């Protein structure tokens, strides 16, 4: 059974940094693209970033480009999101999601999701 | 950037058919996935590749995609179908993924 477990969320002041992690199990981690999706309180889903199976390609939403960096360590079955220069608009529940295909270019769905880790940016 | 437009809410009585639309320029040329999110839960895919059902999705759920509109249809709606539904596409021109704003399905 596929499991995705996010960690690293918390309360952080504006302008500071935070690093999220996602541990995957129950599947061959380095066969699939991985993504981060966030959901602000009471709002809809927003794709944040995705990375292909071999770290070869990464994509970012305009709202985070230049501030967030996605990475993965296939040896550790782990996905990361380094978030810098955080603003209150980054406050959200951050989900880790498994792509159904190896690269972010391919149009497979996000077939498994974690339960999310909450990031709150506030002074 | 590519934009997907969904109605904020759809209401239906039990046993009737609910249709949730997702509008986007030439969306019929893209592949659409649909997600269901119940309160306090993570989203789960209910329709992928426009009209395919993952194992576990009831046959009451179906999808179509043509022109500028994709549609999620739920036949014989049940109380347990009450949830938020999101459409999603990959904007291949920018290597970005896009979600619609979501539709809250209310079963009256």
Short mmCIF file of C-alpha atoms in Angstrom, two decimals:
data_model
loop_
_atom_site.label_atom_id
_atom_site.label_comp_id
_atom_site.label_asym_id
_atom_site.label_seq_id
_atom_site.Cartn_x
_atom_site.Cartn_y
_atom_site.Cartn_z
CA UNK A 1 0.00 0.00 0.00
CA UNK A 2 1.29 3.44 -0.93
CA UNK A 3 1.99 5.79 1.96
CA UNK A 4 3.10 9.40 1.83
CA UNK A 5 3.90 11.16 5.08
CA UNK A 6 4.69 14.85 5.17
CA UNK A 7 6.57 16.60 7.94
CA UNK A 8 8.32 19.87 8.70
CA UNK A 9 5.38 22.25 8.88
CA UNK A 10 4.88 24.74 11.65
CA UNK A 11 4.61 28.40 12.59
CA UNK A 12 7.23 30.63 11.00
CA UNK A 13 7.70 34.37 10.80
CA UNK A 14 7.43 36.24 7.50
CA UNK A 15 10.71 36.30 5.64
CA UNK A 16 11.99 33.14 7.26
CA UNK A 17 12.56 29.70 5.75
CA UNK A 18 11.15 26.23 6.25
CA UNK A 19 11.93 22.83 4.76
CA UNK A 20 9.19 20.27 4.21
CA UNK A 21 9.81 16.57 3.79
CA UNK A 22 7.73 13.73 2.42
CA UNK A 23 8.56 10.09 3.02
CA UNK A 24 7.21 7.60 0.52
CA UNK A 25 6.70 3.87 0.94
CA UNK A 26 4.83 1.02 -0.68
CA UNK A 27 6.00 1.82 -4.21
CA UNK A 28 9.20 2.18 -6.21
CA UNK A 29 9.88 5.80 -5.33
CA UNK A 30 12.34 6.56 -8.12
CA UNK A 31 9.93 5.39 -10.84
CA UNK A 32 7.58 8.34 -10.44
CA UNK A 33 7.35 12.10 -10.51
CA UNK A 34 6.42 13.74 -7.23
CA UNK A 35 4.56 16.96 -6.50
CA UNK A 36 3.69 19.45 -3.80
CA UNK A 37 0.15 20.83 -3.72
CA UNK A 38 -1.10 23.32 -1.16
CA UNK A 39 -4.47 24.40 0.13
CA UNK A 40 -4.93 27.65 2.00
CA UNK A 41 -7.54 27.57 4.76
CA UNK A 42 -11.00 27.38 3.22
CA UNK A 43 -9.60 27.63 -0.31
CA UNK A 44 -8.99 25.36 -3.27
CA UNK A 45 -6.03 23.29 -4.38
CA UNK A 46 -2.95 24.98 -5.81
CA UNK A 47 -0.14 23.06 -7.48
CA UNK A 48 3.14 24.33 -6.05
CA UNK A 49 5.92 22.30 -7.63
CA UNK A 50 6.78 18.99 -9.22
CA UNK A 51 9.93 17.02 -9.94
CA UNK A 52 10.61 14.18 -12.33
CA UNK A 53 11.84 10.77 -11.25
CA UNK A 54 15.54 11.46 -11.74
CA UNK A 55 15.72 15.07 -10.51
CA UNK A 56 16.00 15.94 -14.20
CA UNK A 57 13.10 18.36 -14.48
CA UNK A 58 11.37 20.54 -11.93
CA UNK A 59 8.48 22.95 -12.34
CA UNK A 60 7.12 25.70 -10.13
CA UNK A 61 4.00 27.79 -9.86
CA UNK A 62 4.57 31.47 -10.56
CA UNK A 63 3.60 32.26 -6.97
CA UNK A 64 6.63 30.39 -5.58
CA UNK A 65 9.19 30.48 -8.37
CA UNK A 66 12.49 31.85 -7.15
CA UNK A 67 11.59 31.28 -3.49
CA UNK A 68 10.86 27.56 -3.28
CA UNK A 69 13.10 24.68 -4.37
CA UNK A 70 11.93 21.11 -4.80
CA UNK A 71 14.30 18.18 -4.55
CA UNK A 72 14.28 14.45 -3.93
CA UNK A 73 16.60 11.81 -2.55
CA UNK A 74 15.64 8.54 -4.19
CA UNK A 75 18.00 6.58 -1.95
CA UNK A 76 15.94 7.77 1.01
CA UNK A 77 12.54 7.61 -0.74
CA UNK A 78 12.09 11.24 0.19
CA UNK A 79 10.80 14.45 -1.37
CA UNK A 80 11.63 17.91 -0.09
CA UNK A 81 10.46 21.48 -0.46
CA UNK A 82 12.78 24.26 0.64
CA UNK A 83 10.69 27.37 1.20
CA UNK A 84 12.47 30.73 1.54
CA UNK A 85 11.21 34.29 1.97
CA UNK A 86 7.89 33.06 3.28
CA UNK A 87 4.90 35.39 3.33
CA UNK A 88 1.47 35.10 4.99
CA UNK A 89 0.09 34.12 1.56
CA UNK A 90 2.10 30.88 1.83
CA UNK A 91 0.00 29.79 4.81
CA UNK A 92 -1.58 26.50 3.79
CA UNK A 93 -1.77 22.78 4.24
CA UNK A 94 0.96 21.33 2.03
CA UNK A 95 0.29 17.96 0.45
CA UNK A 96 2.81 15.63 -1.09
CA UNK A 97 1.38 13.78 -4.09
CA UNK A 98 2.69 10.94 -6.22
CA UNK A 99 2.48 11.30 -9.96
CA UNK A 100 1.31 8.35 -11.99
CA UNK A 101 4.12 8.84 -14.53
CA UNK A 102 7.91 9.27 -14.32
CA UNK A 103 8.10 12.87 -15.47
CA UNK A 104 6.19 16.05 -14.78
CA UNK A 105 5.64 16.53 -18.53
CA UNK A 106 3.42 13.49 -18.76
CA UNK A 107 -0.26 13.85 -18.10
CA UNK A 108 -0.85 11.10 -15.56
CA UNK A 109 -2.89 12.00 -12.50
CA UNK A 110 -1.73 12.48 -8.93
CA UNK A 111 -2.74 9.03 -7.79
CA UNK A 112 -1.80 9.09 -4.12
CA UNK A 113 -1.69 11.91 -1.59
CA UNK A 114 -0.39 12.35 1.92
CA UNK A 115 -2.42 13.90 4.70
CA UNK A 116 -0.54 17.17 4.55
CA UNK A 117 1.57 19.31 6.84
CA UNK A 118 0.38 22.74 7.94
CA UNK A 119 2.52 25.79 7.37
CA UNK A 120 1.51 29.01 9.09
CA UNK A 121 3.38 32.21 8.29
CA UNK A 122 2.68 34.87 10.84
CA UNK A 123 4.47 37.32 13.08
CA UNK B 1 -1.16 30.92 -17.79
CA UNK B 2 -3.88 28.38 -18.38
CA UNK B 3 -7.10 28.87 -16.41
CA UNK B 4 -9.76 26.32 -15.47
CA UNK B 5 -13.20 27.60 -14.47
CA UNK B 6 -15.62 25.60 -12.32
CA UNK B 7 -18.96 26.64 -10.81
CA UNK B 8 -18.51 27.26 -7.07
CA UNK B 9 -21.44 25.07 -6.16
CA UNK B 10 -23.83 22.47 -7.51
CA UNK B 11 -26.84 21.13 -5.64
CA UNK B 12 -28.74 17.94 -6.39
CA UNK B 13 -31.33 15.73 -4.71
CA UNK B 14 -30.48 12.11 -3.95
CA UNK B 15 -30.93 9.78 -6.88
CA UNK B 16 -30.65 12.54 -9.47
CA UNK B 17 -27.74 13.34 -11.76
CA UNK B 18 -25.11 15.96 -10.94
CA UNK B 19 -22.96 17.54 -13.63
CA UNK B 20 -19.89 19.56 -12.71
CA UNK B 21 -18.26 21.48 -15.51
CA UNK B 22 -14.68 22.59 -15.99
CA UNK B 23 -14.08 25.24 -18.62
CA UNK B 24 -10.80 26.02 -20.33
CA UNK B 25 -9.59 27.13 -23.73
CA UNK B 26 -9.49 24.06 -25.98
CA UNK B 27 -9.57 21.84 -22.93
CA UNK B 28 -10.74 19.05 -25.21
CA UNK B 29 -7.15 18.87 -26.48
CA UNK B 30 -5.86 18.29 -22.98
CA UNK B 31 -6.16 15.40 -20.56
CA UNK B 32 -8.37 16.11 -17.57
CA UNK B 33 -8.33 14.49 -14.16
CA UNK B 34 -10.99 14.91 -11.47
CA UNK B 35 -10.46 14.80 -7.71
CA UNK B 36 -12.89 14.44 -4.84
CA UNK B 37 -12.10 15.98 -1.47
CA UNK B 38 -14.25 15.38 1.57
CA UNK B 39 -13.91 17.57 4.69
CA UNK B 40 -10.73 16.88 6.62
CA UNK B 41 -9.43 14.48 3.99
CA UNK B 42 -6.81 14.58 1.28
CA UNK B 43 -8.04 14.71 -2.31
CA UNK B 44 -8.39 11.47 -4.23
CA UNK B 45 -8.66 10.96 -7.95
CA UNK B 46 -12.08 9.78 -9.10
CA UNK B 47 -11.69 10.18 -12.88
CA UNK B 48 -8.45 10.23 -14.85
CA UNK B 49 -7.61 10.60 -18.51
CA UNK B 50 -10.90 12.39 -19.12
CA UNK B 51 -13.16 9.41 -18.49
CA UNK B 52 -11.36 6.48 -16.88
CA UNK B 53 -12.28 5.32 -13.41
CA UNK B 54 -9.66 4.15 -10.91
CA UNK B 55 -10.49 1.02 -9.00
CA UNK B 56 -12.72 2.04 -6.17
CA UNK B 57 -14.58 4.75 -8.07
CA UNK B 58 -18.23 3.74 -8.48
CA UNK B 59 -19.59 3.36 -12.00
CA UNK B 60 -21.95 6.21 -11.19
CA UNK B 61 -19.02 8.54 -11.85
CA UNK B 62 -18.19 9.36 -15.45
CA UNK B 63 -16.27 12.01 -17.33
CA UNK B 64 -16.25 13.63 -20.73
CA UNK B 65 -14.13 16.26 -22.42
CA UNK B 66 -14.70 18.17 -25.63
CA UNK B 67 -14.25 21.65 -26.99
CA UNK B 68 -13.88 24.12 -24.17
CA UNK B 69 -15.60 22.07 -21.46
CA UNK B 70 -14.90 18.94 -19.47
CA UNK B 71 -17.69 17.46 -17.39
CA UNK B 72 -17.84 15.20 -14.39
CA UNK B 73 -21.19 13.42 -14.19
CA UNK B 74 -22.43 11.63 -11.11
CA UNK B 75 -25.54 9.55 -11.70
CA UNK B 76 -27.82 8.40 -8.91
CA UNK B 77 -26.18 10.80 -6.46
CA UNK B 78 -25.85 9.57 -2.90
CA UNK B 79 -25.36 11.50 0.31
CA UNK B 80 -21.82 10.19 0.49
CA UNK B 81 -20.94 11.98 -2.75
CA UNK B 82 -21.16 15.34 -1.02
CA UNK B 83 -17.68 16.81 -1.38
CA UNK B 84 -15.55 19.34 -3.19
CA UNK B 85 -14.56 18.36 -6.71
CA UNK B 86 -11.57 19.70 -8.63
CA UNK B 87 -10.56 19.34 -12.24
CA UNK B 88 -6.90 19.33 -13.22
CA UNK B 89 -4.79 19.53 -16.36
CA UNK B 90 -1.13 19.72 -17.23
CA UNK B 91 -0.28 22.93 -19.09
CA UNK B 92 2.39 21.36 -21.25
CA UNK B 93 3.42 24.72 -22.70
CA UNK B 94 4.77 25.74 -19.32
CA UNK B 95 5.32 22.39 -17.54
CA UNK B 96 2.89 23.47 -14.91
CA UNK B 97 -0.14 21.78 -13.47
CA UNK B 98 -3.40 23.62 -13.02
CA UNK B 99 -6.41 22.98 -10.81
CA UNK B 100 -9.84 24.44 -11.26
CA UNK B 101 -11.21 26.50 -8.41
CA UNK B 102 -13.31 23.62 -7.14
CA UNK B 103 -17.03 22.89 -6.97
CA UNK B 104 -18.86 22.11 -3.76
CA UNK B 105 -21.44 19.41 -4.41
CA UNK B 106 -24.35 19.58 -2.00
CA UNK B 107 -26.80 16.69 -1.75
CA UNK B 108 -30.09 18.16 -0.63
#
